[in-house]
Amino acid sequence: MMIIMKPGSTQVEIEHVIEEIKEHGLTPHLSVGEDHTVIGAVGDTHAVETAVFEVLDGVESVIRISQPYKLASRQFHPKNSIFPLDGFNVGGNEITIIAGPCSVESREQLIETALAVKAAGAHALRGGVFKPRTSPYTFQGLGEEGLELVAEARQVTGMPVVVEITSITQLDLMIKYVDVIQVGARNMQNFALLSALGKIQTPILLKRGMSATIEELLMASEYILSGGNPRVMLCERGIRTFETATRNTTDINAIPVLKSLTHLPVILDPSHSTGHADYVTAVARAAIAAGADGLIIEVHPDPAHALSDGRQSLKPEKFVELVKQVRLIAEAMGRNLSPVATAQTA
Ligand code: PEP
Ligand code: MN
């Protein structure tokens, strides 16, 4: 619990609050700020009503920080977390767009897609090389060879690269080649992997499990944050519902809910959340209108022949249109796309 004192509250009032905290079996932690004195009440606060402190003289407000996801919580860190990624910021007023193929298939496919998404205004390139496929008989990704292609695409375009990790054994390779490590939906609760990612400083894009609650997503992020890696972006990528018209159901609610619960940047993946190229742009617009800090979009020069997720992949010309529309929505919301995007399309 956090007890925020009114500006100018007296020493006697502060001491009285501290006594009251102790009387409830809690431990007081005093923090004297420029404007406000804040007193933390740490311990089992479940049975303690906030009103116990709210009525005391000098108290402005009382906030519970009893959420299990303490480090991810906005109460712990009220301002948005903003961190730099090769020339632009994630989590600030500017929107980040990550785009590229579901899987890295070949040099030609990757470089062509990378140049196209960059020209359209993307800030970072995505491309999977270790693919978590439902069937063991489908394309599993190019592995390390794919990472070398990703490094080449990075060199050619100057864009940072986002690649999914599927096993802790890939960690050294990932650190060597990749700017942002993606944890896919299927690994959101791979706790050993999350803990290992907490011990490095590479930014992490943590996707929501397809049957995970928002609280479970935040708890997963807590594994990374508590290990010492503060650079976590959360990604809503659709959840499983009874609906079959789309591959998943975009939980658009998750965006404002996450933005209110956590200071971490929130990204939406309308490619996986809809599963259909025809719906991706509309849901991307909705995400920005709902307050998302960015998008991750699958783009392929020849979706009909993609080795994975062709049905939901946009052709480059459709992606150009998506970026234009998203920019308009961002501006309507008082936000912008990152300047890198503006420069690319100017
Ligand atoms: C992907 O990004 O290609 C992917 C496998 O995503 P998800 O984990 O959201 O299914
Ligand atoms: Mn995919």
Coordinates of C-alpha atoms and ligand atoms in Angstrom, one line a residue:
M1 CA 0.0 0.0 0.0
M2 CA 1.2 3.5 -0.8
I3 CA 0.1 6.4 1.4
I4 CA 0.6 9.7 -0.3
M5 CA 0.7 12.7 2.1
K6 CA -0.7 16.1 1.1
P7 CA 2.0 18.7 0.2
G8 CA 3.0 20.5 3.4
S9 CA 1.8 17.7 5.7
T10 CA 3.4 18.0 9.2
Q11 CA 5.9 15.7 10.9
V12 CA 3.4 14.9 13.5
E13 CA 0.9 13.8 10.8
I14 CA 3.6 11.7 9.1
E15 CA 4.5 10.0 12.4
H16 CA 0.9 9.3 13.2
V17 CA 0.5 7.5 9.8
I18 CA 3.7 5.5 10.6
E19 CA 2.3 4.4 14.0
E20 CA -1.0 3.4 12.4
I21 CA 0.9 1.3 9.8
K22 CA 2.8 -0.5 12.5
E23 CA -0.4 -1.1 14.5
H24 CA -1.7 -3.1 11.5
G25 CA 1.3 -5.3 11.5
L26 CA 2.8 -3.7 8.4
T27 CA 6.3 -2.2 7.8
P28 CA 6.5 1.5 7.0
H29 CA 8.9 2.8 4.3
L30 CA 9.2 6.6 4.2
S31 CA 10.1 8.3 0.9
V32 CA 10.3 12.1 1.0
G33 CA 9.9 13.5 -2.5
E34 CA 10.0 17.1 -3.8
D35 CA 6.2 17.7 -3.6
H36 CA 4.9 14.7 -1.7
T37 CA 5.9 12.4 1.1
V38 CA 5.0 8.9 0.3
I39 CA 4.8 6.2 3.0
G40 CA 4.8 2.6 1.8
A41 CA 3.0 0.0 4.0
V42 CA 4.5 -3.3 3.2
G43 CA 3.2 -6.7 4.3
D44 CA 0.0 -8.6 4.1
T45 CA -2.4 -5.7 3.4
H46 CA -5.3 -7.8 2.2
A47 CA -7.3 -7.4 5.4
V48 CA -6.5 -3.7 5.8
E49 CA -9.0 -1.2 4.4
T50 CA -7.5 1.8 2.7
A51 CA -10.0 3.9 4.6
V52 CA -8.0 3.2 7.8
F53 CA -5.3 5.6 6.4
E54 CA -7.5 7.8 4.2
V55 CA -9.2 9.3 7.2
L56 CA -5.9 10.3 8.9
D57 CA -4.9 14.0 9.0
G58 CA -2.5 15.0 6.2
V59 CA -3.3 12.0 4.0
E60 CA -4.1 12.8 0.4
S61 CA -4.7 9.4 -1.0
V62 CA -4.0 5.7 -0.5
I63 CA -3.1 3.3 -3.3
R64 CA -2.8 -0.4 -3.0
I65 CA 0.3 -1.9 -4.6
S66 CA -0.6 -5.4 -3.6
Q67 CA -0.7 -6.6 -7.3
P68 CA 1.5 -9.6 -7.7
Y69 CA 3.2 -8.0 -10.7
K70 CA 4.9 -5.3 -8.6
L71 CA 7.7 -4.2 -11.0
A72 CA 5.4 -4.2 -14.0
S73 CA 2.7 -2.3 -12.2
R74 CA 2.0 1.4 -12.9
Q75 CA 1.7 2.1 -9.3
F76 CA 5.3 1.1 -8.8
H77 CA 6.4 3.1 -11.8
P78 CA 3.7 5.7 -12.7
K79 CA 5.3 7.1 -15.9
N80 CA 5.5 5.1 -19.1
S81 CA 8.7 3.1 -19.6
I82 CA 10.5 4.5 -22.7
F83 CA 13.6 2.8 -24.0
P84 CA 15.7 3.4 -27.1
L85 CA 16.1 1.0 -30.0
D86 CA 18.6 2.1 -32.7
G87 CA 17.6 5.6 -33.3
F88 CA 14.0 5.7 -32.0
N89 CA 12.2 5.2 -28.8
V90 CA 9.6 2.6 -27.8
G91 CA 6.9 3.5 -25.3
G92 CA 6.8 7.3 -25.7
N93 CA 4.5 9.4 -27.7
E94 CA 5.7 7.9 -30.9
I95 CA 4.4 4.7 -32.4
T96 CA 6.7 1.9 -33.4
I97 CA 6.0 -0.3 -36.3
I98 CA 7.8 -3.7 -36.6
A99 CA 7.2 -5.5 -39.9
G100 CA 8.6 -8.4 -42.0
P101 CA 7.9 -12.0 -42.8
C102 CA 6.6 -14.6 -40.5
S103 CA 9.6 -16.7 -41.4
V104 CA 12.9 -16.0 -43.0
E105 CA 12.8 -18.2 -46.1
S106 CA 15.7 -17.0 -48.3
R107 CA 18.0 -14.0 -48.8
E108 CA 15.9 -12.7 -51.7
Q109 CA 12.7 -12.9 -49.7
L110 CA 14.1 -11.3 -46.6
I111 CA 16.0 -8.5 -48.3
E112 CA 13.1 -7.6 -50.6
T113 CA 10.7 -7.5 -47.7
A114 CA 13.0 -5.6 -45.5
L115 CA 13.6 -2.9 -48.1
A116 CA 9.9 -2.7 -48.8
V117 CA 8.8 -2.3 -45.2
K118 CA 11.5 0.2 -44.5
A119 CA 10.5 2.3 -47.5
A120 CA 6.9 2.2 -46.3
G121 CA 7.9 3.5 -42.8
A122 CA 8.6 0.5 -40.6
H123 CA 11.1 1.0 -37.8
A124 CA 12.2 -2.5 -37.1
L125 CA 12.3 -5.8 -39.1
R126 CA 10.7 -9.0 -37.9
G127 CA 11.5 -12.5 -39.2
G128 CA 11.4 -15.9 -37.4
V129 CA 14.1 -18.5 -37.8
F130 CA 13.1 -20.9 -35.1
K131 CA 9.4 -21.5 -35.9
P132 CA 7.1 -22.9 -33.3
R133 CA 4.8 -24.9 -35.7
T134 CA 1.8 -26.9 -34.7
S135 CA 2.9 -29.7 -37.0
P136 CA 6.4 -31.1 -37.0
Y137 CA 6.0 -31.8 -40.8
T138 CA 5.8 -28.1 -41.7
F139 CA 8.6 -25.6 -42.2
Q140 CA 10.5 -25.2 -39.0
G141 CA 12.7 -22.2 -39.9
L142 CA 16.2 -21.8 -41.2
G143 CA 17.9 -21.7 -37.8
E144 CA 21.3 -20.1 -37.6
E145 CA 21.5 -19.7 -41.3
G146 CA 18.4 -17.6 -41.0
L147 CA 20.1 -15.5 -38.3
E148 CA 22.9 -14.7 -40.7
L149 CA 20.4 -13.5 -43.3
V150 CA 18.7 -11.4 -40.6
A151 CA 22.1 -9.8 -39.8
E152 CA 22.6 -9.1 -43.5
A153 CA 19.1 -7.5 -43.7
R154 CA 20.0 -5.4 -40.7
Q155 CA 23.2 -4.3 -42.4
V156 CA 21.5 -3.4 -45.7
T157 CA 18.5 -1.5 -44.1
G158 CA 19.9 -0.2 -40.8
M159 CA 16.8 -1.5 -39.1
P160 CA 17.0 -3.3 -35.7
V161 CA 15.8 -6.9 -36.0
V162 CA 13.2 -8.8 -33.9
V163 CA 13.5 -12.6 -33.8
E164 CA 11.6 -15.2 -31.8
I165 CA 13.4 -17.5 -29.4
T166 CA 11.9 -20.9 -28.8
S167 CA 14.5 -22.5 -26.5
I168 CA 16.9 -21.4 -23.9
T169 CA 19.6 -23.2 -25.9
Q170 CA 19.3 -20.4 -28.6
L171 CA 20.1 -17.6 -26.2
D172 CA 23.8 -17.1 -27.1
L173 CA 23.0 -17.0 -30.8
M174 CA 20.2 -14.5 -30.2
I175 CA 22.3 -12.2 -28.1
K176 CA 24.9 -12.2 -31.0
Y177 CA 22.5 -11.5 -33.8
V178 CA 19.3 -9.9 -32.6
D179 CA 18.2 -6.4 -31.3
V180 CA 14.9 -7.5 -29.8
I181 CA 14.1 -11.1 -28.7
Q182 CA 10.5 -12.2 -29.2
V183 CA 9.0 -14.6 -26.8
G184 CA 6.1 -16.2 -28.6
A185 CA 2.6 -17.0 -27.3
R186 CA 3.6 -20.7 -26.8
N187 CA 6.5 -19.8 -24.6
M188 CA 4.8 -17.0 -22.5
Q189 CA 4.9 -19.3 -19.5
N190 CA 8.3 -20.9 -20.1
F191 CA 9.5 -19.7 -16.8
A192 CA 13.1 -21.0 -17.1
L193 CA 13.4 -19.1 -20.5
L194 CA 11.8 -15.9 -19.0
S195 CA 14.2 -16.0 -16.0
A196 CA 17.2 -16.4 -18.4
L197 CA 15.9 -13.4 -20.4
G198 CA 15.9 -11.4 -17.1
K199 CA 19.7 -11.8 -16.9
I200 CA 20.5 -10.2 -20.2
Q201 CA 19.9 -6.6 -21.3
T202 CA 18.5 -7.3 -24.9
P203 CA 15.0 -5.8 -25.2
I204 CA 12.2 -8.5 -25.1
L205 CA 8.9 -8.5 -27.0
L206 CA 6.7 -10.7 -24.8
K207 CA 3.6 -12.1 -26.5
R208 CA 0.5 -13.0 -24.6
G209 CA -0.3 -16.7 -24.6
M210 CA -3.4 -17.6 -26.6
S211 CA -5.2 -18.7 -23.4
A212 CA -3.4 -16.5 -20.9
T213 CA -5.1 -13.8 -18.9
I214 CA -3.8 -10.3 -18.8
E215 CA -2.6 -10.9 -15.2
E216 CA -0.7 -14.0 -16.4
L217 CA 1.0 -11.9 -19.1
L218 CA 2.0 -9.4 -16.5
M219 CA 3.3 -12.1 -14.2
A220 CA 5.3 -13.5 -17.0
S221 CA 6.9 -10.0 -17.6
E222 CA 7.7 -9.9 -13.9
Y223 CA 10.0 -12.9 -14.3
I224 CA 12.1 -10.8 -16.8
L225 CA 11.9 -7.6 -14.8
S226 CA 12.7 -9.1 -11.5
G227 CA 15.8 -10.7 -13.1
G228 CA 17.1 -7.2 -13.9
N229 CA 16.1 -6.7 -17.5
P230 CA 13.8 -3.6 -17.6
R231 CA 13.3 -3.5 -21.4
V232 CA 10.1 -5.5 -21.8
M233 CA 7.4 -4.7 -24.4
L234 CA 4.1 -6.6 -24.1
C235 CA 2.3 -7.8 -27.2
E236 CA -1.4 -8.7 -27.5
R237 CA -1.7 -11.2 -30.4
G238 CA -5.2 -12.5 -30.0
I239 CA -6.8 -15.1 -27.7
R240 CA -8.7 -18.3 -28.4
T241 CA -12.4 -17.9 -28.1
F242 CA -15.4 -19.8 -29.6
E243 CA -15.2 -17.6 -32.7
T244 CA -13.9 -19.4 -35.8
A245 CA -14.3 -16.6 -38.4
T246 CA -10.9 -15.4 -37.5
R247 CA -7.8 -17.3 -36.3
N248 CA -7.9 -15.7 -32.9
T249 CA -10.0 -12.9 -31.3
T250 CA -8.2 -9.6 -30.9
D251 CA -8.6 -8.6 -27.3
I252 CA -8.7 -4.9 -28.0
N253 CA -9.7 -4.4 -24.4
A254 CA -6.2 -5.6 -23.4
I255 CA -4.7 -2.4 -24.7
P256 CA -6.4 0.1 -22.4
V257 CA -6.3 -2.4 -19.6
L258 CA -2.6 -3.0 -19.9
K259 CA -2.0 0.7 -20.4
S260 CA -3.7 1.4 -17.1
L261 CA -2.1 -1.5 -15.2
T262 CA 1.5 -1.3 -16.4
H263 CA 4.1 1.2 -17.5
L264 CA 5.5 -1.2 -20.1
P265 CA 5.0 -0.4 -23.8
V266 CA 2.1 -2.3 -25.4
I267 CA 2.2 -3.6 -29.0
L268 CA -0.5 -5.2 -31.0
D269 CA -0.1 -8.0 -33.5
P270 CA -3.1 -7.9 -35.8
S271 CA -1.6 -10.5 -38.2
H272 CA -1.9 -13.3 -35.6
S273 CA -4.9 -11.9 -33.9
T274 CA -7.0 -12.0 -37.0
G275 CA -5.2 -14.6 -39.2
H276 CA -6.5 -12.9 -42.4
A277 CA -4.7 -10.3 -44.4
D278 CA -8.0 -8.6 -45.2
Y279 CA -8.6 -7.7 -41.6
V280 CA -5.1 -6.7 -40.5
T281 CA -5.3 -3.0 -41.4
A282 CA -8.7 -2.4 -39.8
V283 CA -7.5 -4.0 -36.5
A284 CA -4.2 -2.1 -36.7
R285 CA -6.1 1.2 -36.9
A286 CA -8.2 0.1 -33.9
A287 CA -5.1 -0.7 -31.9
I288 CA -3.7 2.7 -32.3
A289 CA -7.0 4.3 -31.6
A290 CA -7.2 2.2 -28.4
G291 CA -3.8 3.5 -27.3
A292 CA -1.2 0.9 -28.4
D293 CA 2.4 2.0 -28.6
G294 CA 3.2 0.0 -31.7
L295 CA 2.3 -2.8 -34.1
I296 CA 4.0 -5.9 -35.4
I297 CA 2.9 -6.9 -38.8
E298 CA 3.6 -9.8 -41.1
V299 CA 4.5 -8.8 -44.7
H300 CA 5.5 -11.1 -47.5
P301 CA 6.2 -10.3 -51.2
D302 CA 4.3 -13.4 -52.3
P303 CA 1.9 -14.5 -49.5
A304 CA 0.4 -17.3 -51.6
H305 CA 3.8 -19.1 -51.5
A306 CA 4.9 -18.1 -48.0
L307 CA 6.3 -21.1 -46.0
S308 CA 4.3 -20.0 -42.9
D309 CA 1.3 -17.6 -42.2
G310 CA 0.8 -16.6 -45.8
R311 CA -2.9 -16.1 -45.3
Q312 CA -2.3 -13.3 -42.8
S313 CA 0.7 -11.7 -44.5
L314 CA 0.2 -8.4 -46.2
K315 CA 1.7 -7.7 -49.6
P316 CA 4.1 -4.7 -49.5
E317 CA 1.7 -2.4 -51.2
K318 CA -1.0 -3.2 -48.6
F319 CA 1.5 -2.5 -45.9
V320 CA 2.2 1.0 -47.4
E321 CA -1.5 1.7 -47.1
L322 CA -1.6 0.4 -43.5
V323 CA 1.2 2.7 -42.5
K324 CA -0.6 5.7 -44.1
Q325 CA -3.9 4.9 -42.3
V326 CA -2.1 4.2 -39.0
R327 CA -0.3 7.6 -39.3
L328 CA -3.7 9.4 -39.6
I329 CA -5.1 7.6 -36.6
A330 CA -2.0 8.3 -34.6
E331 CA -2.3 12.0 -35.4
A332 CA -5.9 12.0 -34.5
M333 CA -4.8 10.6 -31.1
G334 CA -2.2 13.4 -30.7
R335 CA 0.6 11.0 -31.4
N336 CA 3.0 10.4 -34.3
L337 CA 4.9 7.6 -36.0
S338 CA 8.5 7.7 -35.0
P339 CA 10.5 10.3 -37.1
V340 CA 12.4 7.4 -38.8
A341 CA 9.2 6.5 -40.5
T342 CA 8.4 10.0 -41.5
A343 CA 11.9 10.4 -43.0
Q344 CA 11.5 7.2 -45.0
T345 CA 8.3 8.1 -46.6
A346 CA 8.9 11.8 -47.2
Ligands
PEP1 C1 5.1 -15.3 -34.9 O1 5.2 -14.1 -34.5 O2 5.3 -15.7 -36.1 C2 4.4 -16.2 -34.0 C3 4.6 -17.5 -34.0 O3 3.6 -15.5 -33.1 P1 2.7 -16.1 -31.9 O4 3.7 -16.6 -30.9 O5 2.0 -14.8 -31.4 O6 1.8 -17.2 -32.4
MN2 MN 3.6 -15.9 -37.9

